[in-house]
mmCIF file of C-alpha atoms in Angstrom:
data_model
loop_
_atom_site.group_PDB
_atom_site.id
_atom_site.type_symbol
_atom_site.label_atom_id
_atom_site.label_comp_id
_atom_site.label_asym_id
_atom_site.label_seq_id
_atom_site.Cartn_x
_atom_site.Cartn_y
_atom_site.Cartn_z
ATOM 1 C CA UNK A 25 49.554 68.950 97.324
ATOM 2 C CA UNK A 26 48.870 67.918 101.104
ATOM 3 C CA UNK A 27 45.863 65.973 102.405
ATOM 4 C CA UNK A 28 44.317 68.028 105.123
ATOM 5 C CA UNK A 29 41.200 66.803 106.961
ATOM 6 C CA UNK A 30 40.231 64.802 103.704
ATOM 7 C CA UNK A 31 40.364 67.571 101.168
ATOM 8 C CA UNK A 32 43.269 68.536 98.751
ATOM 9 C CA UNK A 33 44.876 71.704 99.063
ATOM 10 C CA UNK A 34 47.620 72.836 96.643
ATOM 11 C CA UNK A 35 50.367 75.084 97.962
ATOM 12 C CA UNK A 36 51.276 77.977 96.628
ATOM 13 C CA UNK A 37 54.858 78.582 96.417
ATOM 14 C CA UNK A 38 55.940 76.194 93.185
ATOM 15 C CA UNK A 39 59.423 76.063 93.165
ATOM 16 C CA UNK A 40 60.564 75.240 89.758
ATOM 17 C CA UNK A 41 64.071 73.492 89.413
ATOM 18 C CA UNK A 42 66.595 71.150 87.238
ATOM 19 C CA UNK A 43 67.876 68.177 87.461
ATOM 20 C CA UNK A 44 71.725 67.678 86.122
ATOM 21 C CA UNK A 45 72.350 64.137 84.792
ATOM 22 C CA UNK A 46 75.648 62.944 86.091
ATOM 23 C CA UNK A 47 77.773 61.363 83.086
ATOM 24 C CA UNK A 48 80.549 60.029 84.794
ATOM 25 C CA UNK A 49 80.634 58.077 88.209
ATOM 26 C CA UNK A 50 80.803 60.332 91.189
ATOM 27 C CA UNK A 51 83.625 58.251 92.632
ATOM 28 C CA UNK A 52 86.556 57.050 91.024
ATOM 29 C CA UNK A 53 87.982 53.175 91.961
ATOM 30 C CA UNK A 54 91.497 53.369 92.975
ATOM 31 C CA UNK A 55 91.702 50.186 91.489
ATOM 32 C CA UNK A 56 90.414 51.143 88.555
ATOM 33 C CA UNK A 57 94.269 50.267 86.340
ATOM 34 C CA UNK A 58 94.022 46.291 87.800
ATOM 35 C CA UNK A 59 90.234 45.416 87.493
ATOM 36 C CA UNK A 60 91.403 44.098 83.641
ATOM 37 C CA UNK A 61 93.700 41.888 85.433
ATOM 38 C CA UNK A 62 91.376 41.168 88.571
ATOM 39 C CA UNK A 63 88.437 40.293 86.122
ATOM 40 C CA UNK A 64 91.067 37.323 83.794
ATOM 41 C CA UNK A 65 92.083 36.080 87.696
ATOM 42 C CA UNK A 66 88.788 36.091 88.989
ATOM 43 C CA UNK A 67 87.977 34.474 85.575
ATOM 44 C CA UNK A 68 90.632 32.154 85.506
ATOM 45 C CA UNK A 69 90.290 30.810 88.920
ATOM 46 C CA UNK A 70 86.144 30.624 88.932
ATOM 47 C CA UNK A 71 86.737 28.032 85.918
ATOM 48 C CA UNK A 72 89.312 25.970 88.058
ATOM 49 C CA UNK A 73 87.522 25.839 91.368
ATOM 50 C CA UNK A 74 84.219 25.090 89.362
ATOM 51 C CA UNK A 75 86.236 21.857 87.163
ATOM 52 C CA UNK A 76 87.379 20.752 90.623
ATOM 53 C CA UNK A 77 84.190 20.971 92.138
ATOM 54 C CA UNK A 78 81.935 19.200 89.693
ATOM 55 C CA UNK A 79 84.785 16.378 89.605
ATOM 56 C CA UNK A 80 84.700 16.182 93.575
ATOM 57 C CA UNK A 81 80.766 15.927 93.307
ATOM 58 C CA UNK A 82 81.338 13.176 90.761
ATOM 59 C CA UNK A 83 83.656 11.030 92.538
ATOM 60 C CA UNK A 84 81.003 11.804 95.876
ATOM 61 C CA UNK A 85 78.549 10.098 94.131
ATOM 62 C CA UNK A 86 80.739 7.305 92.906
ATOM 63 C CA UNK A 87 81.751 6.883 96.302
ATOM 64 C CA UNK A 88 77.694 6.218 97.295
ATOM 65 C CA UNK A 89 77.731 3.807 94.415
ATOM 66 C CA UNK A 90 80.240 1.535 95.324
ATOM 67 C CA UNK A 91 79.360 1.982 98.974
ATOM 68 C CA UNK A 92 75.731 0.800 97.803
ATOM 69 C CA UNK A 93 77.845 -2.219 95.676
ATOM 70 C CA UNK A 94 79.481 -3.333 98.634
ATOM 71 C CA UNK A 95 76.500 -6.136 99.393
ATOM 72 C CA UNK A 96 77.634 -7.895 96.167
ATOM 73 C CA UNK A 97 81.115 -8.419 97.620
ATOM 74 C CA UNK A 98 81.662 -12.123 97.231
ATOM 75 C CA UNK A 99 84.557 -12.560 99.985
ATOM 76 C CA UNK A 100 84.855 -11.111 103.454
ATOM 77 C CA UNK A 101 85.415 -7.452 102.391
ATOM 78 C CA UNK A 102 88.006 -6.545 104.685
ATOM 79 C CA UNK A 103 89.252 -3.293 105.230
ATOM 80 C CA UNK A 104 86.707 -1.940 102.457
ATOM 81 C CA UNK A 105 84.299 -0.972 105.022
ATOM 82 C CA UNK A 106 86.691 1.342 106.929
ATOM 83 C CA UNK A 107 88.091 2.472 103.693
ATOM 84 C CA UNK A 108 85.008 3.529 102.649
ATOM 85 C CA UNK A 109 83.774 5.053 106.292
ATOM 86 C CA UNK A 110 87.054 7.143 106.244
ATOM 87 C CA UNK A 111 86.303 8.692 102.732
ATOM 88 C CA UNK A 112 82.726 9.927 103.938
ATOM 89 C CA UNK A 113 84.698 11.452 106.656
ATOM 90 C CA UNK A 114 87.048 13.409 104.195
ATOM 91 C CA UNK A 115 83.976 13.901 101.547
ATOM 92 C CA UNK A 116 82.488 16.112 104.683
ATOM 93 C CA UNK A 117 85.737 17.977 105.598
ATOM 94 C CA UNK A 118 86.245 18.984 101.687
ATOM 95 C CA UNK A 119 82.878 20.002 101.464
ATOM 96 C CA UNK A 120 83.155 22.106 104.528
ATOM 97 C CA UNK A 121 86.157 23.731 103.283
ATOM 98 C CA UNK A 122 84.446 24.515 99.952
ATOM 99 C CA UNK A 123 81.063 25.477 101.238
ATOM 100 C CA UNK A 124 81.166 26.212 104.513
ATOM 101 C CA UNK A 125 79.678 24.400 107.677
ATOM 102 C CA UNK A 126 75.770 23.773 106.721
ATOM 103 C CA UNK A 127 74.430 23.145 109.853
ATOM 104 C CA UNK A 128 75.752 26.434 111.244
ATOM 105 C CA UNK A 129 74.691 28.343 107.653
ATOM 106 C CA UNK A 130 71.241 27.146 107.967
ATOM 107 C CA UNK A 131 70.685 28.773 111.412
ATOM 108 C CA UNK A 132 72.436 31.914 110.382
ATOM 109 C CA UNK A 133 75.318 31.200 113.209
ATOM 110 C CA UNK A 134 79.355 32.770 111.980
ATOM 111 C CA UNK A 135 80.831 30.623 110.409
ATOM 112 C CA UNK A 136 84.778 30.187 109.049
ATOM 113 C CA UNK A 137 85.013 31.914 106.055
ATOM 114 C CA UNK A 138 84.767 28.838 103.276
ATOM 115 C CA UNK A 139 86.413 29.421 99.424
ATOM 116 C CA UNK A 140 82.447 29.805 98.012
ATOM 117 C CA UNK A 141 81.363 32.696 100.475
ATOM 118 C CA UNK A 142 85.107 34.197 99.307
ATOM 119 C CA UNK A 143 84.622 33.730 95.450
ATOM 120 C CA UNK A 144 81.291 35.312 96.038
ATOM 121 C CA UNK A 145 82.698 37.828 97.717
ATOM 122 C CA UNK A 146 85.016 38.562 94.793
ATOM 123 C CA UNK A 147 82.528 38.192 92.357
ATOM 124 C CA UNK A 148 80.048 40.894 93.678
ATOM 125 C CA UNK A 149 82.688 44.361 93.207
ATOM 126 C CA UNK A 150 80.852 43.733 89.450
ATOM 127 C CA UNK A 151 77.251 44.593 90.714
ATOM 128 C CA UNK A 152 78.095 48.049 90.982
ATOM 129 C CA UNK A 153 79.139 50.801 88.487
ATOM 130 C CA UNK A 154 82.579 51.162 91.059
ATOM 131 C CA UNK A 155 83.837 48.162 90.255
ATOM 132 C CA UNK A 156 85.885 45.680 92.452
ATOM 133 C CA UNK A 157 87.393 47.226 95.880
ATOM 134 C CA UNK A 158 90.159 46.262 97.186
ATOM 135 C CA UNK A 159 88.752 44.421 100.097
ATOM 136 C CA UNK A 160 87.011 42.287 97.151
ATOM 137 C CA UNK A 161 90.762 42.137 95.503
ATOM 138 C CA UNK A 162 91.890 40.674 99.000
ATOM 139 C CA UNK A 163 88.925 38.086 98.741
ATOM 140 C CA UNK A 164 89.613 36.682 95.951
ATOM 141 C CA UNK A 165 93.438 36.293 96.734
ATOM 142 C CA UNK A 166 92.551 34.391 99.942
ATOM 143 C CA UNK A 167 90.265 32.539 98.116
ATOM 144 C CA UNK A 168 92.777 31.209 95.933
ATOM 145 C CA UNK A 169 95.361 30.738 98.761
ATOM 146 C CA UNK A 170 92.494 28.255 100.619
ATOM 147 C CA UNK A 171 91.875 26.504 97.390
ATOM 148 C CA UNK A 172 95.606 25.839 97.290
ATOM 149 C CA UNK A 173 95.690 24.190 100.864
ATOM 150 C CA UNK A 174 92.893 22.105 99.900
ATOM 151 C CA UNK A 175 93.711 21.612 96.007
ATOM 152 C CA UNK A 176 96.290 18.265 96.862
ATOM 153 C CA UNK A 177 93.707 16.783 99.207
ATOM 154 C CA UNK A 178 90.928 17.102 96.733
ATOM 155 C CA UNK A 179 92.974 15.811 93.377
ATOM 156 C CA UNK A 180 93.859 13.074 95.460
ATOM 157 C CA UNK A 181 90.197 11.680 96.569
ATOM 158 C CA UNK A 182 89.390 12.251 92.885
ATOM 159 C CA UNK A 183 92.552 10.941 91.099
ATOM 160 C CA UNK A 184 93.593 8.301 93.896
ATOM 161 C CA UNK A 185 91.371 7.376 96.981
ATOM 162 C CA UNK A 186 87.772 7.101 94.442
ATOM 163 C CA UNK A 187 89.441 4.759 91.854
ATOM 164 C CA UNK A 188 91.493 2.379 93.840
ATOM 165 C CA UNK A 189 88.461 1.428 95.933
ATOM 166 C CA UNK A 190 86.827 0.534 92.999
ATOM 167 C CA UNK A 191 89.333 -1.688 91.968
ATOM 168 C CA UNK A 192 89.185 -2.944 95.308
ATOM 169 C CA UNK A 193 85.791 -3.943 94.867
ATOM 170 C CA UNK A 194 85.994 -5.316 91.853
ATOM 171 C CA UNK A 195 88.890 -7.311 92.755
ATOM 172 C CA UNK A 196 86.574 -8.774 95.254
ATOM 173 C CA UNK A 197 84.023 -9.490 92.771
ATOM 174 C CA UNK A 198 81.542 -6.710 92.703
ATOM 175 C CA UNK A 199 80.360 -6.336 89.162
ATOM 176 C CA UNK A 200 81.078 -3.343 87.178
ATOM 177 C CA UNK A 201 79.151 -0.202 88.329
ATOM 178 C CA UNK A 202 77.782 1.918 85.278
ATOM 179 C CA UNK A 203 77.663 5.673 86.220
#
């Protein structure tokens, strides 16, 4: 039918015709004998860098804590202060490595590739009936490769930097902090 100076008009010549249902996808992945193993990798490493990263936003918000417990130092507090000031610093460079710059995200500026915007990369071959390509294979390989680089420095704030300035304060007197 066609509108035509506001009235209907059918046409004439009905063309009849059928539609064949396609079974099987129309391309075929390349990649299609590794996406098993991509999928335990991608698996595997999603769990890891998630652990890590709720630990690392744990000991961030121990760090406030005993940065907020610092008034009930009972002594001159020393080097606390700086210790402290230097961990913010390296709180904000992990974070930036994880998750990108947020300043520059929130205006929509390029930014350096973080290990989130990779993982995500990685993640999204499986929101298609093609499967993972290889460019998504590559992502998730540098993704692991960054987390790597940053892996020591992170277990270390956690494991190391976190808990022995809390003994530090409490050495100096500040009571116990409950999380």
């Amino acid at each position: 039918m066609q509108i035509e100076k506001e009235k209907l008009q059918h046409y004439r010549n009905h063309k009849l015709f059928e539609v064949e249902t396609i079974k099987e996808n129309v391309l075929k992945n390349p990649m299609q004998s590794s996406i098993d193993t991509y999928l335990e990798n991608l698996k595997a490493f999603k769990t890891e860098f998630e652990v890590t990263i709720n630990n690392f936003t744990k000991a961030s918000k121990r760090l406030v804590a005993l940065e907020k417990a610092l008034v009930y130092v009972k002594k001159q507090p020393g080097t606390i202060e700086k210790e402290i000031s230097t961990l913010k610093n390296t709180i904000q460079s992990l974070d930036q490595k994880l998750n990108g710059n947020a300043s520059k995200s929130e205006i929509g500026e390029k930014d350096v590739q973080s290990i989130s915007s990779r993982l995500y990369v990685a993640q999204s071959g499986f929101r298609t009936t093609y499967g993972p390509t290889k460019m998504q294979m590559e992502s998730l390989a540098m993704a692991k490769a960054l987390f790597e680089r940053v892996k020591p420095t992170l277990d270390k704030f956690i494991k190391v930097d976190v808990p022995a300035l809390e003994k530090q304060l409490k050495d100096a007197g500040v009571p116990p902090i409950l999380e």
